[in-house]
Short mmCIF file of C-alpha atoms and ligand atoms in Angstrom, two decimals:
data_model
loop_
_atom_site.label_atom_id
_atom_site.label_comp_id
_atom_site.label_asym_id
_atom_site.label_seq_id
_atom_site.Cartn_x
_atom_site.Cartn_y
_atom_site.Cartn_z
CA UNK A 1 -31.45 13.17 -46.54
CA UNK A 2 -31.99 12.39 -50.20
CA UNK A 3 -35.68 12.59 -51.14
CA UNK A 4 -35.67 8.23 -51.57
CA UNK A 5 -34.17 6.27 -48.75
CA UNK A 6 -35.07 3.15 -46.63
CA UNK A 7 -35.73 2.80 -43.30
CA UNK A 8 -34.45 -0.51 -42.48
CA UNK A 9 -33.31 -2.68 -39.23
CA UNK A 10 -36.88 -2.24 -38.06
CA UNK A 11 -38.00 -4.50 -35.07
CA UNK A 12 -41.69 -3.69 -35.08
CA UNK A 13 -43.56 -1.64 -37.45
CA UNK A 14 -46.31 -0.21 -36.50
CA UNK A 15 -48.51 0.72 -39.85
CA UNK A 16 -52.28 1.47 -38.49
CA UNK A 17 -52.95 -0.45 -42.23
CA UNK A 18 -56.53 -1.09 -42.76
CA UNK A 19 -60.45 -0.06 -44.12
CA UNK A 20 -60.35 3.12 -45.57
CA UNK A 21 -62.65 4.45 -43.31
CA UNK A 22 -62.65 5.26 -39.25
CA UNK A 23 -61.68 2.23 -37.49
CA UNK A 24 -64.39 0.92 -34.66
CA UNK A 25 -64.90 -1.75 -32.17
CA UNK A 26 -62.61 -5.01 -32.69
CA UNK A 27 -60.60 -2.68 -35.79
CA UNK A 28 -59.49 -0.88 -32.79
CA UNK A 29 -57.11 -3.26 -31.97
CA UNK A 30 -55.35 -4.53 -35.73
CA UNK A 31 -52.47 -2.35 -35.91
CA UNK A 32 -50.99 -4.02 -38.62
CA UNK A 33 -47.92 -4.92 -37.04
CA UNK A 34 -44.75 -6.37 -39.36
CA UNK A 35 -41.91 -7.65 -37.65
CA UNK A 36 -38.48 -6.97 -39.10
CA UNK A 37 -39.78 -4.39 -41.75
CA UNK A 38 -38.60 -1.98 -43.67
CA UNK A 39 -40.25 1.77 -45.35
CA UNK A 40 -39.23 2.69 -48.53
CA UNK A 41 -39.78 6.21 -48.90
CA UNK A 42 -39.91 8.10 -52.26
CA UNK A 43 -40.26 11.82 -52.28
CA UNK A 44 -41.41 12.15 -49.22
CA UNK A 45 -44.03 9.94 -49.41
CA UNK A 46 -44.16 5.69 -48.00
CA UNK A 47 -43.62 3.64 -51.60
CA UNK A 48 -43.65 0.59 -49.50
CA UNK A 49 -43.89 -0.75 -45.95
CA UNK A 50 -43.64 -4.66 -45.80
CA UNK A 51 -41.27 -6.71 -44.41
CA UNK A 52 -36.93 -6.09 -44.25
CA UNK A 53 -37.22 -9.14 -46.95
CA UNK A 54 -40.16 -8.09 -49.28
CA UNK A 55 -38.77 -4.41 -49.11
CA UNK A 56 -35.03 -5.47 -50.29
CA UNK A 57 -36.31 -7.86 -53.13
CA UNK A 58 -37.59 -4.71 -54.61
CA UNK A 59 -34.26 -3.11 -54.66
CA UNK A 60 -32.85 -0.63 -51.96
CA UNK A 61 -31.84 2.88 -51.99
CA UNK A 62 -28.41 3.76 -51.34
CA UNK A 63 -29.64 5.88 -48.64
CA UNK A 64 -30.44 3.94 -45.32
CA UNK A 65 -31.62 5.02 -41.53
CA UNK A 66 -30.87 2.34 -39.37
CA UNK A 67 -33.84 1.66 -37.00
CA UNK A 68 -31.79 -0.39 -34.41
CA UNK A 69 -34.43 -2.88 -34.04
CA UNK A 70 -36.79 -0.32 -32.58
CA UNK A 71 -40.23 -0.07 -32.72
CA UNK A 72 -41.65 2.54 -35.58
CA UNK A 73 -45.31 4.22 -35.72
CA UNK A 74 -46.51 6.95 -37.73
CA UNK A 75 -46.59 10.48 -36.16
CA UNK A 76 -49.44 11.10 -33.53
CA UNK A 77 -51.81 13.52 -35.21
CA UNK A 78 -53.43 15.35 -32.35
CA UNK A 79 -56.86 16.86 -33.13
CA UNK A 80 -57.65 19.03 -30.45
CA UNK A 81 -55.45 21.31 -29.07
CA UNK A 82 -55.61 25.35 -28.54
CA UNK A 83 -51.66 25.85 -28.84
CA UNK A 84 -51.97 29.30 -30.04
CA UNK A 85 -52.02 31.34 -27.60
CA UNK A 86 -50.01 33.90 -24.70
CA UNK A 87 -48.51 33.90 -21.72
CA UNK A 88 -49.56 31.08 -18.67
CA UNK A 89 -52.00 30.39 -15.80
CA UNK A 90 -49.47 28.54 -13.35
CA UNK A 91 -50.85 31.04 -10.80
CA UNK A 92 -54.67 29.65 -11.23
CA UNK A 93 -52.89 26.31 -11.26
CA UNK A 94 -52.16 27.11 -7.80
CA UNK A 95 -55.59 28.36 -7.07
CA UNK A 96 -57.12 24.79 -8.73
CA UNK A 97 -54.65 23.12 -6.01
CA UNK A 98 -55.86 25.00 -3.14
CA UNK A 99 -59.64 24.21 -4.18
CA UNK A 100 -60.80 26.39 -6.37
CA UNK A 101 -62.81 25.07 -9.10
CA UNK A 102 -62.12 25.86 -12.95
CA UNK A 103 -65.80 27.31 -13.06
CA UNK A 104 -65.15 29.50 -10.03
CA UNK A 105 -62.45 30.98 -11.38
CA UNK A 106 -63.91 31.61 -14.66
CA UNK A 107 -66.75 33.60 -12.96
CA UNK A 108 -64.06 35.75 -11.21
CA UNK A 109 -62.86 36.66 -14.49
CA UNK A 110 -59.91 34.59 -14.73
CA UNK A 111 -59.72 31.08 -16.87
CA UNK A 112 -60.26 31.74 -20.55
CA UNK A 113 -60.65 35.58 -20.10
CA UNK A 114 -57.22 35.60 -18.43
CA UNK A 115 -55.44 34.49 -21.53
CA UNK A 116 -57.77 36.38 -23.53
CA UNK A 117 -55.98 39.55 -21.77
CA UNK A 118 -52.22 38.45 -22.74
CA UNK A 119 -53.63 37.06 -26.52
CA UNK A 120 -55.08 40.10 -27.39
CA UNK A 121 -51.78 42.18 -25.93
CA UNK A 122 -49.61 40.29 -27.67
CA UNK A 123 -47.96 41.04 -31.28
CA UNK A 124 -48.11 38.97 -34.01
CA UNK A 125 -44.66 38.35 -34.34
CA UNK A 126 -44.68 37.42 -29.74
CA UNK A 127 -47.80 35.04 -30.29
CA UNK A 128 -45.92 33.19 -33.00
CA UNK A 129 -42.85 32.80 -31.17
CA UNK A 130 -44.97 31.79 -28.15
CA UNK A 131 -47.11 29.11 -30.57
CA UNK A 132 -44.09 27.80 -32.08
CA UNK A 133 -42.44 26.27 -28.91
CA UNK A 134 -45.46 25.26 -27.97
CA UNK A 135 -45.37 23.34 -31.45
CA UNK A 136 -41.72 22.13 -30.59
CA UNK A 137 -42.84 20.61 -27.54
CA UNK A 138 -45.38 18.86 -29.12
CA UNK A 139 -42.97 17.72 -31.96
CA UNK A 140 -40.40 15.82 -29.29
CA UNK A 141 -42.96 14.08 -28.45
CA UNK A 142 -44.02 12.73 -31.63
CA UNK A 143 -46.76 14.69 -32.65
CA UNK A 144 -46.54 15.66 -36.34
CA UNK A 145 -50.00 16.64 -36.94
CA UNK A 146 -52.12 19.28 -35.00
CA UNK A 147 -55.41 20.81 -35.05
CA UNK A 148 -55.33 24.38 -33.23
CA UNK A 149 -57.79 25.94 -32.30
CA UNK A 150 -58.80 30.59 -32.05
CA UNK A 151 -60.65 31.41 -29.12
CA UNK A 152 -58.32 33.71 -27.04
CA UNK A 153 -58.93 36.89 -29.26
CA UNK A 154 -62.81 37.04 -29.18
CA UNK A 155 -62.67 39.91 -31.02
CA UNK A 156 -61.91 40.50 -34.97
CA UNK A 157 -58.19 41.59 -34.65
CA UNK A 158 -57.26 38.76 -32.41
CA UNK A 159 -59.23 36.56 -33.88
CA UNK A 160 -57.45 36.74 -37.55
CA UNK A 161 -54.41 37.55 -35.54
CA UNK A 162 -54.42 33.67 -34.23
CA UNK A 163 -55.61 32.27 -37.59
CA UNK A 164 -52.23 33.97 -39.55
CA UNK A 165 -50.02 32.85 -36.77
CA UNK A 166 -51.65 29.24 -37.64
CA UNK A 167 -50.81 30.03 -41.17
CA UNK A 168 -47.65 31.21 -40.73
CA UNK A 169 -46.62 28.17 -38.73
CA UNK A 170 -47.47 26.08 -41.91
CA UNK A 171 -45.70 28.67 -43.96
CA UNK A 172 -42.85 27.83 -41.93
CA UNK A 173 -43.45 24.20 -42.56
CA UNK A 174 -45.78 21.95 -40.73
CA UNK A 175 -43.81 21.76 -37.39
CA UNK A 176 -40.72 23.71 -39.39
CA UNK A 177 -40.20 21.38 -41.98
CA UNK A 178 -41.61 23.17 -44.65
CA UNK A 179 -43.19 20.15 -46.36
CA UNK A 180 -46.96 21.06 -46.15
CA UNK A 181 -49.54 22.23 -44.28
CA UNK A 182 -50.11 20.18 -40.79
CA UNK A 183 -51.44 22.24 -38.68
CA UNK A 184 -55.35 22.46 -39.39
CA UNK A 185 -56.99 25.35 -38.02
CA UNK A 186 -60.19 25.65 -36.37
CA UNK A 187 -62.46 29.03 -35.75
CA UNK A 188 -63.67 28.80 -32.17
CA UNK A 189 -64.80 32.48 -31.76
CA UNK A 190 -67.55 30.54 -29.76
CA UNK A 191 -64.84 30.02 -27.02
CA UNK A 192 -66.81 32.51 -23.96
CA UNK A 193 -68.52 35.44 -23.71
CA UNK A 194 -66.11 38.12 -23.56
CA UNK A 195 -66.60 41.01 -21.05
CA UNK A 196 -67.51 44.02 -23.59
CA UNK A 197 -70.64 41.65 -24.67
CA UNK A 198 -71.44 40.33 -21.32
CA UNK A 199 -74.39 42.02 -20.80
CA UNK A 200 -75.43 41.48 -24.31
CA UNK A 201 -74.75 37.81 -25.78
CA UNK A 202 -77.19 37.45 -28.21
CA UNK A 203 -74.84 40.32 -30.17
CA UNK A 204 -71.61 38.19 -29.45
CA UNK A 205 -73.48 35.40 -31.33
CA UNK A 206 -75.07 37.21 -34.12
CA UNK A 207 -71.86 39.06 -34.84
CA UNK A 208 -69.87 35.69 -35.16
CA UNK A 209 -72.44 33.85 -37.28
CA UNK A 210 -73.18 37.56 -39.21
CA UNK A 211 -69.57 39.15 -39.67
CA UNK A 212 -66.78 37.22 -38.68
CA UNK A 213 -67.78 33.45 -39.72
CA UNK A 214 -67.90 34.89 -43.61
CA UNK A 215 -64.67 36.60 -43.44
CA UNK A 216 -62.84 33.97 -41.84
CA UNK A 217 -64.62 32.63 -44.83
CA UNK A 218 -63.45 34.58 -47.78
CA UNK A 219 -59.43 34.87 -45.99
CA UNK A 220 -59.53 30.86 -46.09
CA UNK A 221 -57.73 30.80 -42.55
CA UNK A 222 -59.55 28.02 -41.04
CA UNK A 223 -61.00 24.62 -42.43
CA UNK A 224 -63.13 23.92 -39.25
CA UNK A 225 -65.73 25.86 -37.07
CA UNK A 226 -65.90 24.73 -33.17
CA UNK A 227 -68.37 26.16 -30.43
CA UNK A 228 -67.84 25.30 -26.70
CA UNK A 229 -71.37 24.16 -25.86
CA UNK A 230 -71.95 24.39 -22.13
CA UNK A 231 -73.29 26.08 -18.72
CA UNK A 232 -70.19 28.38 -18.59
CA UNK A 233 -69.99 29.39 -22.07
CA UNK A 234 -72.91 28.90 -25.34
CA UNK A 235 -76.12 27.32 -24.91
CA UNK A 236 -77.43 24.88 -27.57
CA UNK A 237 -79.18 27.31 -29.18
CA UNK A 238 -76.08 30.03 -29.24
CA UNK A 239 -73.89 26.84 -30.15
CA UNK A 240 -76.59 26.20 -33.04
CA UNK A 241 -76.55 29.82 -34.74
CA UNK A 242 -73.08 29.80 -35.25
CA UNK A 243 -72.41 26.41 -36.36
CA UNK A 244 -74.95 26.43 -38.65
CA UNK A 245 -73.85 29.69 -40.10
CA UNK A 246 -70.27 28.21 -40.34
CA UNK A 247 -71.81 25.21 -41.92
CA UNK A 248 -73.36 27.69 -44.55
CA UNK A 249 -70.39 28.87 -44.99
CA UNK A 250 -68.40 25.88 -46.25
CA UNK A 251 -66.74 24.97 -42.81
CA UNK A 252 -66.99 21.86 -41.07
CA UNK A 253 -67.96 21.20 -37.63
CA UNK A 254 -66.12 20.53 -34.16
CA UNK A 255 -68.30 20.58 -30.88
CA UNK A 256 -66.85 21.26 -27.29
CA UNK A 257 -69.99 19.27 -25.68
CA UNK A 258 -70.98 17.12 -22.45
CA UNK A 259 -67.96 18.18 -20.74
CA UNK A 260 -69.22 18.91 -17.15
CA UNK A 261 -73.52 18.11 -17.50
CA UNK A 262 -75.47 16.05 -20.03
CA UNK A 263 -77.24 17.96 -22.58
CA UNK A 264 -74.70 20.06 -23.74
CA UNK A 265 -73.89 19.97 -27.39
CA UNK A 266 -73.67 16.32 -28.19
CA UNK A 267 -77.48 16.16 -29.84
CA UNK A 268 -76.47 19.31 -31.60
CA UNK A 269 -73.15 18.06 -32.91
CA UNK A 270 -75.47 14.36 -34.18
CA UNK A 271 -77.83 17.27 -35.73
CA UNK A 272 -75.38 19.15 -37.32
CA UNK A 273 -73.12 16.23 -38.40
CA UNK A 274 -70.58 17.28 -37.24
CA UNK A 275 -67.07 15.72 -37.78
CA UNK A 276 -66.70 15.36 -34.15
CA UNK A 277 -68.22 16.21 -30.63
CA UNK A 278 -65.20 16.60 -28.64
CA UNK A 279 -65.23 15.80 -24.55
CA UNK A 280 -68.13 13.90 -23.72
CA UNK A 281 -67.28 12.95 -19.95
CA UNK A 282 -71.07 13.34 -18.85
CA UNK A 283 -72.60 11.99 -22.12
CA UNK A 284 -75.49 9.28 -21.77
CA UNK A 285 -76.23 6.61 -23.66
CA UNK A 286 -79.15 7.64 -25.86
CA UNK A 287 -76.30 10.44 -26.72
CA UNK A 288 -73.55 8.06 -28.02
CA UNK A 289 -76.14 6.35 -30.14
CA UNK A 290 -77.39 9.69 -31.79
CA UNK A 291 -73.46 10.60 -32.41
CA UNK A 292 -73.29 6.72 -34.24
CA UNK A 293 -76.07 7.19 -36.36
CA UNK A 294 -74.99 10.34 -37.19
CA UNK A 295 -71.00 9.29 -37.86
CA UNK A 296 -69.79 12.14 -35.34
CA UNK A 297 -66.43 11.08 -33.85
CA UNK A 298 -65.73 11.51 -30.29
CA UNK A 299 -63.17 13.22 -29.58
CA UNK A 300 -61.62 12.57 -26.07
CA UNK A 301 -59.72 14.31 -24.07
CA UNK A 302 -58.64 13.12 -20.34
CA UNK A 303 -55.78 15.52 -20.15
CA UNK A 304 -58.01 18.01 -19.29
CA UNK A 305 -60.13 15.08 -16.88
CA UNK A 306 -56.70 14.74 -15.79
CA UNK A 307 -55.53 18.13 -14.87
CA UNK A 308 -58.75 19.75 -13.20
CA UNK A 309 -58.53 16.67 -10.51
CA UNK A 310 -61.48 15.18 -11.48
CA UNK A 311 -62.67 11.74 -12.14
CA UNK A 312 -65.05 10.92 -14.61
CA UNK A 313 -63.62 10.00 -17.77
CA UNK A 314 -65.26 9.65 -20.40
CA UNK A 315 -66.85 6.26 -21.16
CA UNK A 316 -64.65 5.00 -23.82
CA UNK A 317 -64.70 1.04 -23.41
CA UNK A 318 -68.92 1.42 -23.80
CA UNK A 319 -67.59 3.51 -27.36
CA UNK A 320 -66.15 1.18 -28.45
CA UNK A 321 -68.77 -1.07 -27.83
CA UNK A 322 -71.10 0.79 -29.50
CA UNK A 323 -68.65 0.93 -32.69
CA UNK A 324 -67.93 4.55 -32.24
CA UNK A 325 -64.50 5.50 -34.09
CA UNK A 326 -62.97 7.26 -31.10
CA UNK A 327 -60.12 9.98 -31.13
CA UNK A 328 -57.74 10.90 -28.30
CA UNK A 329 -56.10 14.10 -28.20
CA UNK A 330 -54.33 16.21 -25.44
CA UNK A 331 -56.78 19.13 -25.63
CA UNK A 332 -53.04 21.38 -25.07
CA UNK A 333 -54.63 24.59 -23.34
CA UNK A 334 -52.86 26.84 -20.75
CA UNK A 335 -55.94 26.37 -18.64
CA UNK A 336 -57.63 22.55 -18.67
CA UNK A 337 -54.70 21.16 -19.81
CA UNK A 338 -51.58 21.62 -20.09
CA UNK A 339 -50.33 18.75 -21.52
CA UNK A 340 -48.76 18.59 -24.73
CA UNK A 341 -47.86 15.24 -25.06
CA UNK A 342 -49.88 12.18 -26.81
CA UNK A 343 -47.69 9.43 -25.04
CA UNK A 344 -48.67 10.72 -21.64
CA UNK A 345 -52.23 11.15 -23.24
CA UNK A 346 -52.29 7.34 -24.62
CA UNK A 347 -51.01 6.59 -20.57
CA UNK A 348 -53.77 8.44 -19.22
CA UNK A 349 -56.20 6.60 -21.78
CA UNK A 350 -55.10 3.41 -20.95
CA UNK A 351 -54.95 3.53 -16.88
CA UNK A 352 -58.11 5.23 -16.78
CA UNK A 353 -60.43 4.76 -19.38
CA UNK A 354 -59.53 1.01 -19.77
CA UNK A 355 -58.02 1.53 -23.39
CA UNK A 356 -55.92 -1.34 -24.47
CA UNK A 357 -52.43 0.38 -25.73
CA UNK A 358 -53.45 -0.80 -29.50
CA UNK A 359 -56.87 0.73 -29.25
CA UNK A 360 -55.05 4.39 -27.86
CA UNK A 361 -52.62 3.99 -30.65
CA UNK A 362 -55.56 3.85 -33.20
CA UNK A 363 -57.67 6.88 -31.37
CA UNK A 364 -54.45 9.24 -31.48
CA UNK A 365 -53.40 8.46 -35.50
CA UNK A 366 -55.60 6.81 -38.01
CA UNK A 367 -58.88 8.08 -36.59
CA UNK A 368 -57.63 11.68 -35.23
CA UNK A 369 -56.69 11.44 -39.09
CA UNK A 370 -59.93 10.96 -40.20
CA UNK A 371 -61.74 13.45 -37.55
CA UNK A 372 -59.55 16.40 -39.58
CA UNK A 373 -60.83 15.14 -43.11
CA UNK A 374 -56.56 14.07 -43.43
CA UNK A 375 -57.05 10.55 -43.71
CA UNK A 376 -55.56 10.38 -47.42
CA UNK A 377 -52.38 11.85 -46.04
CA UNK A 378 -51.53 11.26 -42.48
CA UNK A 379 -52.23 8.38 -39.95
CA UNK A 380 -51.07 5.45 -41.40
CA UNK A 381 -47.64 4.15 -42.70
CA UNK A 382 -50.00 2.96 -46.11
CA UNK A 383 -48.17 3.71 -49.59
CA UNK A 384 -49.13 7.32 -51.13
CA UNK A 385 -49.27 8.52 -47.58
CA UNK A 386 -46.95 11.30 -46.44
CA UNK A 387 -43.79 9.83 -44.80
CA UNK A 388 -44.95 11.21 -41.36
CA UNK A 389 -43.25 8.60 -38.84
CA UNK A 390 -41.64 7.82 -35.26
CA UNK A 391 -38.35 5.74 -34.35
CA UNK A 392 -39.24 5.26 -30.47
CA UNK A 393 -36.66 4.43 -28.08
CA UNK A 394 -38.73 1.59 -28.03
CA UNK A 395 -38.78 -2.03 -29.34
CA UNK A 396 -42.74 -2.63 -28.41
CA UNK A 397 -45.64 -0.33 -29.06
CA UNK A 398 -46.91 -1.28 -25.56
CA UNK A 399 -43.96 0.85 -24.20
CA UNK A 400 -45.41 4.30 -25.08
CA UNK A 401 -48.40 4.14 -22.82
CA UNK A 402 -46.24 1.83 -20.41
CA UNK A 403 -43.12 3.88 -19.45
CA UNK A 404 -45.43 7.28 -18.46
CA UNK A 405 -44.00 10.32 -18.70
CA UNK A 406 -40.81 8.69 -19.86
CA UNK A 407 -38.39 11.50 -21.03
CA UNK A 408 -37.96 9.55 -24.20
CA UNK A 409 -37.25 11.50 -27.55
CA UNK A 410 -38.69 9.42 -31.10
CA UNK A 411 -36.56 10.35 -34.21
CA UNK A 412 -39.44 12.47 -35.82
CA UNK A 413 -39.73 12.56 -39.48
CA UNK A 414 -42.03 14.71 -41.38
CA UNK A 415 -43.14 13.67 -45.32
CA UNK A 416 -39.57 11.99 -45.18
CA UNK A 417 -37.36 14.93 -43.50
CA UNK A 418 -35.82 14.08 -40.08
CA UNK A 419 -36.94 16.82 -37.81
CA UNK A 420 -34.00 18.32 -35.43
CA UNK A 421 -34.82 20.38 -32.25
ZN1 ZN B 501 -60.70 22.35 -26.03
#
């Protein structure tokens, strides 16, 4: 494909265009739809998005891609997901079915830990190969921007050793199309406890927020700093040491908090301002309002709601209400969840949470764009943004939440390069 071609024959575009800022409450819903429109793309990048008619007057490229009337979005960016990482738990998968609870068999040793084991006994060179279909997967289904997260080393080697296999996924090319970094990585040594500190945690957290936050640091391998706040894994006060360390440190902040009790992170994340407090299924109300005032984006995830059979999702419609700029990401974990697609993400969103299919669409681009600080290049089909877009097999936008699990396959393009699987 020549670096400046039209996309033309387009039934619906779908261009997210609107406030520079996160978009909240009735915003949710203005997707900025043009009917038979074309993109102009220049160098990668959208020059224009209007209608077939505006576009043409300005003069076409000789090089065309036929939308067939379809229905064209940008790329999902997906801003929480831990797709780094070895080996599988279908056996605990088993164990969840025949009652076992996620916490139970964390206790046992299994869950996080488990993965831990096959992370940190895995090469370099295996864990990339393992990340990178886990990447392809994603990228079939449209998503062509991804937060990861570390967590599954726990220790310094493993640790770095997930970072560079983040890196060397964007050397590759963001998603293989070696066009610029889009994968943003995310230090979440704060993951659990792991068993050589168990019996001494306060050391786990002062070594993180002491040694391995400032060399993560100095190596410039992550932009973020995440800490899962709960019963299972860092208190507040653990959560708070290392996040403000990271903080110190020139990172910004991610919170895993509220997922299974009240009181678990999302005061800290309103304290900390931190970009987003990601979860939330048992937060109150007097939390959501602290998160507003404080511009913290939730980030939610009912994959994982989803996938551990239970059923308290988070409270979305009442965000909304209370103008919070919501996010919806997959949360892609071998563990919680194991779901790497947004489309059946936006489903779940919509059938359970009560999302129209115009607010999910919103949640899962523009403002997962703005929770990773990417807004100026990803999220929207505005001009000056990276050509990062989605033919559907669709005509209607509706369709992607509609049609669940539908084995459909968007033509993905990444900053204007048609990616083939
Ligand atoms: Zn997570």
């Amino acid at each position: 494909m020549s670096p400046s071609f039209a996309v033309v024959n387009i039934g619906q575009l779908v261009t997210l265009a609107g406030p520079a800022r996160p978009r909240v409450g009735a915003e949710m819903r203005e997707l900025g739809v043009i009917p038979d429109a074309a993109l102009l793309i220049e160098d990668g990048r959208i020059a224009a998005a209007g209608s077939y008619h505006e576009i043409k007057s300005k003069g076409l490229p000789h090089a065309l891609v036929d939308a067939e009337r379809r229905c064209v979005t940008p790329g999902f960016v997906d801003a929480h997901t831990h797709l780094v990482f070895a080996g599988n738990r279908a056996a605990e998968f088993e164990q969840r079915i025949a009652g076992a609870t996620y916490q139970e068999i964390a206790a046992a040793g299994g869950g996080i830990l488990n993965t831990v084991r096959a992370t940190r006994a895995a090469s370099e060179d295996d864990l990339l190969a393992e990340s990178r279909r886990h990447c392809d997967w994603m990228l079939r289904t449209g998503t062509t921007t991804a937060e990861a997260k570390s967590g599954y080393g726990l220790d310094r080697e493993t640790e770095l050793r997930m970072l560079r296999v983040m890196a060397r996924l964007n050397a590759e090319g963001p998603m293989r199309c070696a066009c610029g970094p889009r994968i943003v990585p995310t230090l979440l040594a704060a993951h659990t406890v792991p068993p050589e500190f168990a019996a001494r945690r306060a050391d786990y957290v002062r070594w993180i927020a002491q040694e391995l936050i400032p060399e993560v640091a100095a190596l410039k391998l992550a932009r973020f700093c995440d800490a899962f706040c709960d019963d299972h894994a860092f208190t507040v006060e653990e959560a708070r040491a290392v996040l403000a360390a990271a903080r110190a440190h020139g990172f910004e902040l991610r919170v895993h908090a509220e997922q299974f009790r009240a009181g678990t992170g999302a005061a800290l994340a309103a304290e900390l301002h931190a970009r987003t407090a990601d979860h939330l299924e048992a937060a109150t109300s007097a939390t959501l309002d602290a998160l507003r005032s404080a511009a913290v984006q939730p980030v939610l995830l009912p994959g994982s709601v989803f996938a551990l059979r239970r059923t308290q999702y988070p409270a979305a419609r009442t965000m909304i209400e209370r103008s919070l700029a919501i996010v919806l990401s997959t949360d892609f974990n071998p563990g919680s969840s194991p779901i790497s697609s947004m489309p059946f993400i936006l489903s779940l969103a919509c059938l359970h949470m009560a999302l129209t299919p115009a607010e999910a669409l919103t949640a899962a681009t523009v403002n997962a764009a703005w929770s990773l600080g990417m807004s100026n290049e990803v999220g929207s089909l505005e001009p000056g943004k990276q050509a990062d877009f989605l033919i559907h097999e669709f005509s209607d936008y509706r369709e992607l939440a509609y049609f669940v699990a539908a084995p459909a396959r968007p033509r993905v393009f990444i900053a204007g390069r048609e990616v083939t699987l």
